[in-house]
Coordinates of C-alpha atoms in Angstrom, one line a residue:
Q1 CA -14.9 -4.2 35.6
A2 CA -16.0 -0.6 34.9
E3 CA -19.5 0.8 35.3
E4 CA -21.4 1.3 32.1
K5 CA -21.4 5.1 32.2
D6 CA -17.6 5.1 32.6
A7 CA -16.7 2.1 30.4
H8 CA -16.0 4.3 27.3
A9 CA -13.3 6.2 29.2
S10 CA -11.6 3.0 30.3
F11 CA -11.8 1.5 26.8
T12 CA -10.5 4.5 24.8
K13 CA -7.6 4.9 27.3
W14 CA -6.6 1.3 26.6
A15 CA -7.0 1.9 22.8
D16 CA -4.7 4.9 23.0
I17 CA -2.1 3.0 24.9
V18 CA -2.1 0.2 22.3
R19 CA -1.9 2.8 19.5
D20 CA 1.2 4.4 20.9
R21 CA 3.2 1.2 21.5
P22 CA 6.3 1.0 19.3
A23 CA 5.1 -2.2 17.6
S24 CA 1.8 -0.6 16.7
V25 CA 3.4 2.5 15.3
E26 CA 5.8 0.4 13.2
R27 CA 2.9 -1.7 12.0
R28 CA 1.0 1.3 10.8
K29 CA 4.1 2.6 8.9
R30 CA 4.6 -0.8 7.2
N31 CA 0.9 -1.1 6.3
L32 CA 1.0 2.4 4.7
L33 CA 4.2 1.4 2.8
H34 CA 2.6 -1.8 1.4
A35 CA -0.6 0.0 0.6
S36 CA 1.3 2.6 -1.3
L37 CA 3.3 -0.1 -3.2
Y38 CA 0.1 -1.8 -4.3
S39 CA -1.8 1.4 -5.2
N40 CA 1.2 2.8 -7.1
T41 CA 0.5 6.0 -5.1
P42 CA 2.4 7.3 -2.1
L43 CA -0.6 7.5 0.3
L44 CA -0.7 10.1 3.0
G45 CA -2.8 8.0 5.5
F46 CA -5.8 5.7 6.0
G47 CA -8.3 8.2 7.4
V48 CA -11.3 9.7 5.8
N49 CA -9.5 12.9 5.1
S50 CA -6.2 11.4 3.9
Y51 CA -6.7 8.1 2.0
T52 CA -7.2 10.0 -1.2
R53 CA -4.2 12.3 -0.7
N54 CA -0.7 11.7 -1.9
V55 CA 2.7 12.6 -0.5
A56 CA 3.8 15.7 -2.4
G57 CA 6.7 15.4 -4.7
Q58 CA 6.6 11.6 -4.9
G59 CA 6.3 9.8 -8.2
R60 CA 4.7 6.6 -9.3
I61 CA 6.3 3.2 -9.9
S62 CA 6.8 2.6 -13.7
L63 CA 7.0 -1.2 -13.4
N64 CA 4.8 -2.2 -10.5
V65 CA 5.4 -5.9 -9.8
V66 CA 3.7 -5.8 -6.4
Q67 CA 0.4 -4.8 -8.0
N68 CA 0.6 -7.3 -10.8
A69 CA 1.4 -10.2 -8.5
I70 CA -1.4 -9.4 -6.0
D71 CA -4.0 -8.8 -8.7
S72 CA -3.1 -12.2 -10.2
L73 CA -3.3 -13.9 -6.9
V74 CA -6.7 -12.4 -5.9
S75 CA -8.1 -13.2 -9.3
K76 CA -7.1 -16.9 -9.1
V77 CA -8.2 -17.3 -5.4
C78 CA -11.6 -15.7 -5.9
K79 CA -12.6 -17.6 -9.0
N80 CA -14.6 -20.0 -6.8
S81 CA -17.5 -19.0 -4.6
P82 CA -17.3 -21.1 -1.4
R83 CA -20.3 -21.1 0.9
P84 CA -21.7 -23.3 3.7
M85 CA -24.1 -26.0 2.6
F86 CA -26.6 -28.1 4.6
T87 CA -27.1 -31.8 4.2
T88 CA -29.0 -34.6 6.0
V89 CA -28.1 -38.1 7.2
E90 CA -31.0 -40.5 6.5
G91 CA -33.4 -37.6 6.6
D92 CA -36.9 -37.8 5.3
Y93 CA -38.4 -35.7 2.5
E94 CA -39.4 -32.9 4.8
L95 CA -36.0 -32.6 6.3
R96 CA -34.2 -32.7 3.0
E97 CA -36.5 -29.9 1.8
K98 CA -35.6 -27.8 4.8
A99 CA -31.9 -28.3 4.0
E100 CA -32.5 -27.2 0.4
N101 CA -34.3 -24.1 1.6
A102 CA -31.5 -23.4 4.0
D103 CA -29.0 -23.6 1.1
K104 CA -31.1 -21.1 -0.9
Y105 CA -31.3 -18.8 2.1
V106 CA -27.5 -18.8 2.6
D107 CA -27.0 -18.3 -1.2
G108 CA -29.3 -15.3 -1.1
T109 CA -27.7 -13.9 2.0
M110 CA -24.2 -14.1 0.5
F111 CA -25.1 -12.6 -2.8
N112 CA -27.4 -9.9 -1.4
G113 CA -24.7 -8.8 1.0
G114 CA -22.2 -8.5 -1.9
Y115 CA -19.9 -11.1 -0.3
Y116 CA -18.5 -12.5 -3.6
D117 CA -18.2 -9.0 -5.2
Q118 CA -16.7 -7.0 -2.4
T119 CA -16.2 -8.8 0.9
Y120 CA -14.4 -11.9 -0.2
P121 CA -12.1 -10.3 -2.8
G122 CA -11.4 -7.5 -0.4
V123 CA -10.3 -9.8 2.4
V124 CA -8.0 -11.7 0.0
L125 CA -6.6 -8.4 -1.2
D126 CA -6.0 -7.2 2.4
E127 CA -4.3 -10.5 3.2
S128 CA -2.0 -10.1 0.2
I129 CA -1.1 -6.5 1.0
Y130 CA -1.0 -6.4 4.8
G131 CA -0.5 -10.0 5.7
L132 CA -3.9 -10.1 7.4
G133 CA -7.4 -10.1 6.0
V134 CA -10.3 -9.5 8.4
S135 CA -14.0 -10.1 8.0
K136 CA -16.7 -9.4 10.6
T137 CA -19.8 -11.5 11.0
H138 CA -22.5 -9.7 13.0
E139 CA -26.2 -8.9 13.2
V140 CA -27.9 -5.8 11.8
D141 CA -31.6 -5.5 12.2
G142 CA -32.0 -9.2 12.7
E143 CA -30.1 -10.1 9.6
C144 CA -26.6 -11.7 9.3
V145 CA -24.1 -9.4 7.8
I146 CA -20.5 -10.2 6.7
D147 CA -18.4 -7.1 6.4
R148 CA -14.9 -6.5 5.1
T149 CA -12.9 -5.0 7.9
F150 CA -9.7 -3.1 7.1
P151 CA -6.7 -4.5 9.0
W152 CA -5.6 -1.0 9.9
E153 CA -9.0 -0.4 11.6
M154 CA -8.2 -3.2 14.1
I155 CA -6.9 -2.4 17.6
L156 CA -4.7 -5.4 18.5
D157 CA -2.1 -5.5 21.3
D158 CA 0.9 -7.4 20.1
R159 CA 1.7 -8.4 23.6
E160 CA -1.4 -10.6 23.5
L161 CA -0.9 -12.1 20.1
L162 CA 2.1 -14.4 20.6
Y163 CA -0.1 -17.5 20.1
S164 CA -2.1 -16.0 17.2
R165 CA -5.4 -15.7 19.2
P166 CA -6.5 -12.2 20.1
I167 CA -8.0 -12.0 23.6
R168 CA -9.2 -8.4 23.3
P169 CA -9.9 -7.7 19.7
A170 CA -11.2 -4.3 18.9
Q171 CA -12.1 -2.1 16.0
R172 CA -12.0 1.6 15.2
K173 CA -14.4 2.6 12.5
Y174 CA -15.8 5.7 10.9
Y175 CA -19.5 6.3 10.9
D176 CA -21.6 9.1 9.5
K177 CA -22.9 11.1 12.4
Q178 CA -26.6 10.7 11.3
E179 CA -26.2 7.0 10.8
A180 CA -24.6 6.6 14.2
F181 CA -27.4 8.6 15.9
D182 CA -30.1 6.5 14.2
L183 CA -28.4 3.2 15.1
W184 CA -28.0 3.9 18.8
R185 CA -30.8 6.3 19.7
R186 CA -33.6 5.2 22.0
D187 CA -37.0 6.4 21.2
D188 CA -38.3 5.4 24.6
D189 CA -35.6 7.2 26.5
K190 CA -35.4 10.9 25.6
E191 CA -32.7 11.7 28.1
W192 CA -30.4 9.0 26.6
T193 CA -31.1 10.2 23.1
A194 CA -30.4 13.8 24.0
D195 CA -27.1 12.8 25.7
L196 CA -26.2 10.8 22.6
E197 CA -26.9 13.7 20.3
R198 CA -24.6 16.0 22.4
A199 CA -21.8 13.4 22.4
I200 CA -22.0 13.0 18.6
D201 CA -22.2 16.7 17.9
S202 CA -19.1 17.3 20.1
G203 CA -17.2 14.3 18.6
G204 CA -15.9 13.4 15.2
A205 CA -12.7 13.4 13.3
D206 CA -11.8 16.9 14.5
N207 CA -11.3 15.9 18.2
D208 CA -10.5 12.2 18.0
V209 CA -6.9 11.4 18.7
D210 CA -4.9 11.6 15.5
Y211 CA -3.7 8.2 14.4
G212 CA -1.1 9.7 12.1
D213 CA -3.7 10.0 9.3
F214 CA -3.8 13.8 9.2
D215 CA -7.6 13.6 9.7
R216 CA -8.3 16.6 11.9
D217 CA -11.2 18.3 10.1
E218 CA -13.8 20.4 11.9
E219 CA -16.1 20.1 8.9
S220 CA -16.1 16.3 8.9
E221 CA -19.5 14.6 9.3
Q222 CA -17.7 11.4 10.3
I223 CA -17.3 10.1 13.9
V224 CA -15.1 7.3 15.2
V225 CA -17.0 4.5 16.8
Y226 CA -15.0 2.0 18.9
E227 CA -16.1 -1.6 19.3
G228 CA -14.2 -4.0 21.6
Y229 CA -14.5 -7.5 23.0
R230 CA -13.0 -9.3 26.0
L231 CA -13.3 -13.0 25.3
P232 CA -14.7 -15.2 28.1
T233 CA -12.7 -17.7 30.1
S234 CA -13.8 -20.9 31.8
R235 CA -14.9 -18.9 34.9
S236 CA -15.4 -15.4 33.8
P237 CA -17.9 -14.0 31.2
G238 CA -16.7 -12.0 28.3
K239 CA -17.6 -8.3 27.6
R240 CA -18.6 -6.3 24.6
I241 CA -18.5 -2.5 24.3
Q242 CA -19.5 -0.1 21.6
C243 CA -18.7 3.5 22.4
I244 CA -17.6 6.9 21.1
R245 CA -15.4 9.3 23.0
G246 CA -17.6 10.6 25.7
K247 CA -20.5 8.1 25.5
T248 CA -20.9 4.3 26.1
L249 CA -23.3 3.1 23.4
R250 CA -23.5 -0.6 24.4
F251 CA -21.9 -2.6 27.2
D252 CA -23.0 -6.2 27.8
D253 CA -21.8 -9.7 28.4
W254 CA -20.2 -11.7 25.5
K255 CA -20.8 -15.4 25.7
D256 CA -19.3 -16.7 22.5
K257 CA -15.9 -18.2 22.8
D258 CA -14.6 -16.2 19.8
G259 CA -15.1 -12.7 18.7
P260 CA -17.0 -11.7 15.5
F261 CA -13.8 -11.2 13.5
N262 CA -12.4 -13.9 11.2
Y263 CA -8.8 -13.7 10.1
L264 CA -7.2 -14.8 6.8
R265 CA -3.5 -15.2 6.7
P266 CA -1.0 -16.5 4.1
G267 CA -0.3 -19.8 5.8
P268 CA 1.0 -20.6 9.3
Q269 CA 3.2 -17.9 10.8
Q270 CA 6.3 -18.2 13.0
A271 CA 4.5 -16.3 15.9
G272 CA 1.8 -13.7 16.3
L273 CA -1.3 -12.9 14.4
W274 CA 0.0 -10.8 11.5
G275 CA 1.3 -12.7 8.5
I276 CA 3.8 -11.8 5.7
G277 CA 1.8 -10.7 2.7
V278 CA 2.9 -10.6 -0.9
A279 CA 3.7 -6.9 -0.8
E280 CA 6.1 -7.4 2.1
K281 CA 7.7 -10.5 0.5
I282 CA 8.6 -8.8 -2.8
A283 CA 9.1 -5.3 -1.6
T284 CA 12.9 -5.7 -1.8
I285 CA 12.6 -7.0 -5.4
Q286 CA 10.4 -4.0 -6.3
A287 CA 13.1 -1.7 -4.8
E288 CA 15.8 -3.4 -7.0
I289 CA 13.5 -3.1 -10.1
N290 CA 12.9 0.6 -9.3
R291 CA 16.6 1.2 -9.2
M292 CA 17.3 -0.6 -12.4
V293 CA 14.5 1.1 -14.3
R294 CA 15.7 4.4 -13.1
D295 CA 19.2 3.7 -14.3
I296 CA 17.9 2.4 -17.7
Q297 CA 15.8 5.5 -18.0
M298 CA 18.7 7.8 -17.3
A299 CA 20.9 5.9 -19.8
M300 CA 18.3 6.1 -22.5
H301 CA 18.0 9.8 -22.0
L302 CA 21.8 10.5 -21.9
I303 CA 23.2 7.9 -24.3
A304 CA 20.8 6.0 -26.5
K305 CA 20.0 8.8 -29.0
P306 CA 21.2 9.0 -32.6
H307 CA 24.3 11.3 -33.2
W308 CA 25.9 12.5 -36.4
M309 CA 29.6 11.7 -36.5
V310 CA 31.3 14.2 -38.7
E311 CA 35.1 14.4 -39.2
A312 CA 36.5 17.7 -37.8
S313 CA 38.2 18.6 -41.1
S314 CA 35.1 17.8 -43.2
N315 CA 33.1 20.6 -44.8
V316 CA 29.4 19.7 -44.0
L317 CA 26.5 22.1 -43.8
A318 CA 24.7 21.5 -40.5
S319 CA 21.4 22.6 -42.2
S320 CA 21.6 19.6 -44.5
L321 CA 21.5 17.2 -41.6
S322 CA 17.8 16.5 -41.2
N323 CA 15.2 13.7 -41.1
D324 CA 13.7 14.4 -44.5
M325 CA 13.6 11.6 -47.0
A326 CA 16.2 11.4 -49.9
T327 CA 18.2 14.3 -48.4
I328 CA 21.3 15.1 -50.3
I329 CA 24.2 15.9 -48.0
K330 CA 27.2 17.6 -49.7
Y331 CA 30.5 17.2 -47.9
S332 CA 34.2 17.4 -48.6
G333 CA 36.6 15.2 -46.7
A334 CA 37.9 11.7 -46.4
V335 CA 35.1 10.2 -44.3
P336 CA 31.4 10.9 -45.0
P337 CA 29.1 11.8 -42.0
Q338 CA 27.4 8.9 -40.5
V339 CA 24.8 8.2 -37.8
Y340 CA 26.0 6.5 -34.6
V341 CA 23.5 5.1 -32.0
P342 CA 25.4 3.9 -28.9
Q343 CA 24.1 1.0 -26.8
A344 CA 22.5 2.4 -23.6
M345 CA 22.9 -0.6 -21.3
S346 CA 24.4 -4.1 -21.5
S347 CA 22.0 -6.9 -22.5
E348 CA 22.8 -8.5 -19.1
V349 CA 21.0 -5.6 -17.4
Y350 CA 17.8 -6.2 -19.4
Q351 CA 18.1 -10.0 -18.7
H352 CA 18.5 -9.3 -15.0
L353 CA 15.5 -7.0 -15.0
Q354 CA 13.4 -9.7 -16.7
F355 CA 14.6 -12.2 -14.2
L356 CA 13.5 -10.0 -11.3
Y357 CA 10.1 -9.4 -12.8

């Protein structure tokens, strides 16, 4: 219902409210945990300034079952290359030729956009880690583009997701400032372009609200662009908005019954949009494996090392106890010195570890 010049303020206010809800905060924490489990690195956040940074003092998982299971699943699922195909029903030669050309066009579009190399495996990977994989089908310069959309970029209100259909799906995405300016500038409207340049120069990761990603960086050349949709009803048209903080970039009607986002989940869910991914399902098993591996490591360090057993009354030179071949050890006493290697852990422990793996 807002005017175009004020729509960005209304939308970002709604996005901030959704971000601060307890369900959204908890979801971000779980996503970060599951991403850290898979990457075998305790990630600091998902932002441009934090996704490559680790939590200080935290080590890596020595036996990462989460990563192995997810990599195997993604490899098996993505062996095929599914794509839409065109066919005719009792069509003549000209129509069949059009269908074949349409197939070729679709194949070229999918391969040229890196769908089978990046988008498709990425969406399956996200679904396995976070329980939700998202792809976005939209138009760029008149061409169809299918992008992988990170689930943690999505702005989704859990109060609207009970029936697994987002009514107001939205996205928060980083753009290079120059790219954003070139995308939305208007060469025929100098006043608009100048206002856009001022908004981009004053915006960016340094003054955007912190999403818990530790991304405040005054030198960043990235800016957060918001894109949101209100799906239409039988009597009311939908809306689409693209904006940055301080400037509405696009605000128009949306007539499609669905948004541009496509969701992949691991099967039907009890309720809501988010599913239960592989990482979440086996996180408790990974925790038990971590505990057992840590205990075995400690036992190996403290117990499972060779020791010389020498009778107290024996006369043995310590310097003669070495690892040289054919060493002559002179001693006097009833029992000769002997090497003793204790068992670090019971065989049942190793069997249980293998069972968990």
